Amino acid sequence: MRLLLGSGGLRSEARRAIYYEEMALHFEGCSEVVFIPYARSDHSEYSSDIARFSQPSGVKIRGIETFANPVEAIEKAEGIYVGGGNTFLLTKGLHEYGLLDIVRKRVSEGMPYMGVSAGTNVACPTMQTTNDMPIVHPSSFETFALLPFQINPHYHDGTIWMKEGESFKQHFGETRTQRIQEFHEYNDRSVLGLWEGAFLRWADDKGLLIGGDATVFRHGFEPVTYPAGTEFDLDLVTGLC
């Protein structure tokens, strides 16, 4: 199984360079990659945007909305890329188009899977560690379950500060850490908080953290933050490369 899972936050030249390099490596040998744009309302526009943005990687992107049958598109795909946006909307689309089982099957057979933001969240057993508003109601929170743990994309440590003029004041809203602790009040599954600009390059039963930090949350334990270059196993036990 080959996964490339990114948090997003690609607004710097250095971060985009990692995106292009990792994407090219991940989809090496694929003549075309099927993009799933269900995390936004305008599928055609989103697929076109991602195709343009990803051009420096050399990877050819084709939106799944251009195929007559989405399931057949995944059955024949050489690679799959699931984009970010609203995770509730994305999950709703994945269920309605009947893509969960076929994606699991193809990825387990070796088809490379790439996800960014919401696309990373749905690689997990459920979408329950999303940051998004429930703007629609999916039939289930179940997602691809390509990994046994959860990921919280866009994770950041500490509190939020708001800028007013030239000064900042504290927001006092719940932190990402508090939200994940709420998840652990009712769920035992471990959570990987993926910081902005970071990618998890996963192969079979081991992953390598690239481009940024990640924080591991285990039920009943204090969170621990690890730097780029850290390897994780399926239990999120780590070792430095």
CSV table of C-alpha atoms in Angstrom, one decimal:
chain,number,residue,atom,x,y,z
A,1,MET,CA,0.0,0.0,0.0
A,2,ARG,CA,1.3,3.4,-1.0
A,3,LEU,CA,-0.1,6.6,0.5
A,4,LEU,CA,1.0,10.3,0.3
A,5,LEU,CA,-1.0,12.3,2.8
A,6,GLY,CA,-0.5,16.0,3.2
A,7,SER,CA,-2.0,18.6,5.6
A,8,GLY,CA,-2.1,21.5,3.1
A,9,GLY,CA,-0.8,25.0,3.8
A,10,LEU,CA,1.1,25.1,0.5
A,11,ARG,CA,1.4,28.9,0.3
A,12,SER,CA,5.2,29.1,0.3
A,13,GLU,CA,7.6,28.3,-2.5
A,14,ALA,CA,9.5,25.8,-0.2
A,15,ARG,CA,6.3,23.9,0.6
A,16,ARG,CA,5.1,23.8,-3.0
A,17,ALA,CA,8.5,22.4,-4.0
A,18,ILE,CA,8.0,19.5,-1.6
A,19,TYR,CA,4.5,19.0,-2.9
A,20,TYR,CA,5.7,18.8,-6.5
A,21,GLU,CA,8.7,16.5,-5.7
A,22,GLU,CA,6.7,14.1,-3.5
A,23,MET,CA,3.8,14.0,-6.0
A,24,ALA,CA,6.1,13.2,-8.9
A,25,LEU,CA,7.8,10.5,-6.9
A,26,HIS,CA,4.6,9.0,-5.6
A,27,PHE,CA,2.9,8.8,-9.1
A,28,GLU,CA,6.0,7.8,-11.0
A,29,GLY,CA,5.0,5.6,-13.9
A,30,CYS,CA,1.4,6.7,-13.9
A,31,SER,CA,0.3,8.1,-17.3
A,32,GLU,CA,-2.8,9.7,-15.6
A,33,VAL,CA,-4.1,10.2,-12.1
A,34,VAL,CA,-7.8,10.3,-11.3
A,35,PHE,CA,-8.7,13.3,-9.1
A,36,ILE,CA,-11.7,13.2,-6.7
A,37,PRO,CA,-13.1,16.8,-6.2
A,38,TYR,CA,-16.1,16.0,-4.0
A,39,ALA,CA,-14.9,18.2,-1.2
A,40,ARG,CA,-16.1,21.3,-3.1
A,41,SER,CA,-19.4,22.0,-4.9
A,42,ASP,CA,-18.0,22.7,-8.4
A,43,HIS,CA,-16.3,19.5,-9.4
A,44,SER,CA,-15.2,20.6,-12.8
A,45,GLU,CA,-13.7,23.8,-11.7
A,46,TYR,CA,-11.9,22.2,-8.8
A,47,SER,CA,-10.3,19.4,-10.9
A,48,SER,CA,-9.1,22.1,-13.4
A,49,ASP,CA,-7.6,24.1,-10.6
A,50,ILE,CA,-5.7,21.2,-9.2
A,51,ALA,CA,-4.5,20.1,-12.7
A,52,ARG,CA,-3.1,23.6,-13.2
A,53,PHE,CA,-1.6,23.9,-9.8
A,54,SER,CA,0.1,20.5,-10.0
A,55,GLN,CA,1.6,21.0,-13.5
A,56,PRO,CA,5.2,21.5,-12.2
A,57,SER,CA,5.1,17.9,-10.8
A,58,GLY,CA,4.6,16.5,-14.3
A,59,VAL,CA,1.7,14.4,-13.2
A,60,LYS,CA,-1.4,14.5,-15.5
A,61,ILE,CA,-4.6,15.0,-13.6
A,62,ARG,CA,-8.1,14.0,-14.8
A,63,GLY,CA,-11.2,14.7,-12.7
A,64,ILE,CA,-13.5,11.8,-11.9
A,65,GLU,CA,-16.5,13.9,-13.0
A,66,THR,CA,-15.4,13.5,-16.6
A,67,PHE,CA,-16.0,9.7,-16.5
A,68,ALA,CA,-19.4,8.2,-17.2
A,69,ASN,CA,-19.1,5.8,-14.2
A,70,PRO,CA,-17.1,6.8,-11.1
A,71,VAL,CA,-16.7,3.3,-9.9
A,72,GLU,CA,-15.3,2.1,-13.3
A,73,ALA,CA,-13.0,5.1,-13.3
A,74,ILE,CA,-11.4,3.9,-10.0
A,75,GLU,CA,-11.3,0.3,-11.3
A,76,LYS,CA,-9.2,1.4,-14.2
A,77,ALA,CA,-7.2,4.1,-12.5
A,78,GLU,CA,-3.4,4.1,-12.3
A,79,GLY,CA,-3.4,6.5,-9.3
A,80,ILE,CA,-5.9,8.5,-7.2
A,81,TYR,CA,-5.7,11.9,-5.7
A,82,VAL,CA,-8.4,13.1,-3.2
A,83,GLY,CA,-8.4,16.9,-2.7
A,84,GLY,CA,-9.1,19.1,0.3
A,85,GLY,CA,-12.1,21.2,1.1
A,86,ASN,CA,-15.1,20.3,3.3
A,87,THR,CA,-14.8,16.8,4.7
A,88,PHE,CA,-18.5,16.4,5.3
A,89,LEU,CA,-19.2,17.2,1.7
A,90,LEU,CA,-16.4,14.9,0.5
A,91,THR,CA,-17.6,12.0,2.7
A,92,LYS,CA,-21.2,12.4,1.5
A,93,GLY,CA,-20.0,12.2,-2.1
A,94,LEU,CA,-17.9,9.1,-1.5
A,95,HIS,CA,-20.9,7.3,0.0
A,96,GLU,CA,-23.3,8.5,-2.7
A,97,TYR,CA,-21.1,7.5,-5.6
A,98,GLY,CA,-20.3,4.1,-3.9
A,99,LEU,CA,-16.5,4.6,-3.9
A,100,LEU,CA,-15.4,3.3,-0.5
A,101,ASP,CA,-15.0,-0.3,-1.3
A,102,ILE,CA,-13.5,0.1,-4.7
A,103,VAL,CA,-10.9,2.6,-3.5
A,104,ARG,CA,-10.0,0.3,-0.5
A,105,LYS,CA,-9.6,-2.6,-2.9
A,106,ARG,CA,-7.5,-0.8,-5.5
A,107,VAL,CA,-5.2,0.8,-2.9
A,108,SER,CA,-4.7,-2.5,-1.1
A,109,GLU,CA,-3.6,-3.9,-4.5
A,110,GLY,CA,-1.0,-1.3,-4.8
A,111,MET,CA,-2.6,1.7,-6.6
A,112,PRO,CA,-1.0,4.9,-5.2
A,113,TYR,CA,-3.3,7.1,-3.2
A,114,MET,CA,-2.7,10.8,-2.5
A,115,GLY,CA,-4.8,13.0,-0.2
A,116,VAL,CA,-4.5,16.6,1.0
A,117,SER,CA,-6.4,18.0,3.9
A,118,ALA,CA,-9.9,16.5,3.7
A,119,GLY,CA,-8.4,13.9,1.3
A,120,THR,CA,-6.0,12.9,4.1
A,121,ASN,CA,-8.7,12.8,6.7
A,122,VAL,CA,-10.8,10.3,4.7
A,123,ALA,CA,-7.8,7.9,4.4
A,124,CYS,CA,-8.5,7.2,8.1
A,125,PRO,CA,-11.2,4.8,9.5
A,126,THR,CA,-13.6,7.7,10.0
A,127,MET,CA,-13.8,11.5,9.2
A,128,GLN,CA,-14.3,12.2,13.0
A,129,THR,CA,-11.1,14.2,13.3
A,130,THR,CA,-11.9,16.8,10.7
A,131,ASN,CA,-11.9,20.5,11.5
A,132,ASP,CA,-14.8,21.3,9.2
A,133,MET,CA,-18.4,22.5,9.7
A,134,PRO,CA,-21.1,19.9,9.0
A,135,ILE,CA,-22.6,21.8,6.0
A,136,VAL,CA,-24.1,18.6,4.7
A,137,HIS,CA,-25.1,15.2,6.3
A,138,PRO,CA,-23.2,12.2,5.0
A,139,SER,CA,-25.0,8.8,5.5
A,140,SER,CA,-22.1,7.7,7.7
A,141,PHE,CA,-18.8,9.0,9.1
A,142,GLU,CA,-17.1,5.8,7.7
A,143,THR,CA,-14.2,6.6,5.3
A,144,PHE,CA,-11.5,4.6,3.5
A,145,ALA,CA,-9.8,3.0,6.5
A,146,LEU,CA,-6.5,2.8,4.7
A,147,LEU,CA,-4.8,3.4,8.0
A,148,PRO,CA,-5.7,2.2,11.5
A,149,PHE,CA,-5.3,5.6,13.2
A,150,GLN,CA,-6.9,9.0,12.7
A,151,ILE,CA,-5.2,12.1,11.2
A,152,ASN,CA,-6.1,15.7,12.0
A,153,PRO,CA,-4.9,17.9,9.1
A,154,HIS,CA,-3.9,21.5,9.7
A,155,TYR,CA,-2.9,20.8,13.3
A,156,HIS,CA,-1.2,23.5,15.2
A,157,ASP,CA,0.0,23.8,18.8
A,158,GLY,CA,-1.1,26.4,21.3
A,159,THR,CA,-3.8,29.0,21.3
A,160,ILE,CA,-5.1,31.3,18.6
A,161,TRP,CA,-4.3,35.0,18.4
A,162,MET,CA,-6.2,37.5,16.3
A,163,LYS,CA,-4.7,40.6,14.7
A,164,GLU,CA,-6.4,43.9,15.3
A,165,GLY,CA,-4.5,46.8,13.6
A,166,GLU,CA,-0.9,46.3,14.6
A,167,SER,CA,-1.5,44.3,17.7
A,168,PHE,CA,-2.7,40.8,18.6
A,169,LYS,CA,-5.2,39.6,21.1
A,170,GLN,CA,-5.9,36.0,22.3
A,171,HIS,CA,-9.0,34.4,20.8
A,172,PHE,CA,-9.7,32.0,23.8
A,173,GLY,CA,-11.5,29.5,21.6
A,174,GLU,CA,-10.8,25.7,21.9
A,175,THR,CA,-7.4,24.6,20.7
A,176,ARG,CA,-6.8,21.7,18.3
A,177,THR,CA,-5.4,19.8,21.3
A,178,GLN,CA,-8.6,20.3,23.2
A,179,ARG,CA,-10.7,19.1,20.2
A,180,ILE,CA,-8.6,15.9,19.9
A,181,GLN,CA,-8.9,15.4,23.7
A,182,GLU,CA,-12.7,15.6,23.2
A,183,PHE,CA,-12.5,12.9,20.5
A,184,HIS,CA,-10.6,10.7,23.0
A,185,GLU,CA,-13.3,11.0,25.6
A,186,TYR,CA,-15.4,8.7,23.4
A,187,ASN,CA,-12.8,7.0,21.1
A,188,ASP,CA,-9.6,5.1,21.8
A,189,ARG,CA,-8.1,5.4,18.4
A,190,SER,CA,-4.8,7.3,18.2
A,191,VAL,CA,-4.6,10.6,16.3
A,192,LEU,CA,-1.7,12.1,14.3
A,193,GLY,CA,-1.9,15.9,14.2
A,194,LEU,CA,-0.3,16.8,10.9
A,195,TRP,CA,1.2,20.3,10.9
A,196,GLU,CA,0.9,22.7,8.0
A,197,GLY,CA,3.2,21.9,5.1
A,198,ALA,CA,3.8,18.3,6.3
A,199,PHE,CA,3.4,15.1,4.4
A,200,LEU,CA,3.2,11.5,5.5
A,201,ARG,CA,4.8,9.2,2.9
A,202,TRP,CA,3.4,5.7,3.7
A,203,ALA,CA,4.4,2.3,2.4
A,204,ASP,CA,2.7,-0.9,3.6
A,205,ASP,CA,3.2,-0.7,7.4
A,206,LYS,CA,5.5,2.2,7.9
A,207,GLY,CA,5.4,6.0,7.2
A,208,LEU,CA,8.0,8.8,6.9
A,209,LEU,CA,7.2,12.3,8.0
A,210,ILE,CA,8.3,14.9,5.5
A,211,GLY,CA,8.4,18.7,5.4
A,212,GLY,CA,7.1,19.5,8.8
A,213,ASP,CA,6.1,18.3,12.3
A,214,ALA,CA,3.4,16.0,13.5
A,215,THR,CA,2.0,15.5,17.0
A,216,VAL,CA,0.9,12.0,18.2
A,217,PHE,CA,-2.1,11.8,20.5
A,218,ARG,CA,-2.7,8.5,22.3
A,219,HIS,CA,-5.7,7.9,24.6
A,220,GLY,CA,-4.7,8.5,28.2
A,221,PHE,CA,-1.2,9.9,27.4
A,222,GLU,CA,0.2,13.4,26.9
A,223,PRO,CA,0.7,14.4,23.2
A,224,VAL,CA,4.2,14.2,21.8
A,225,THR,CA,5.5,16.3,18.8
A,226,TYR,CA,8.0,14.8,16.3
A,227,PRO,CA,10.1,16.5,13.6
A,228,ALA,CA,10.4,15.8,9.9
A,229,GLY,CA,12.4,12.6,9.3
A,230,THR,CA,10.5,10.6,11.9
A,231,GLU,CA,9.3,7.2,11.0
A,232,PHE,CA,5.9,5.9,12.3
A,233,ASP,CA,4.6,2.3,12.4
A,234,LEU,CA,0.9,1.4,12.4
A,235,ASP,CA,0.7,2.0,16.1
A,236,LEU,CA,2.3,5.4,15.7
A,237,VAL,CA,5.4,4.2,17.5
A,238,THR,CA,8.3,6.2,16.2
A,239,GLY,CA,12.0,6.2,15.3
A,240,LEU,CA,14.2,8.8,13.8
A,241,CYS,CA,15.8,8.2,10.4
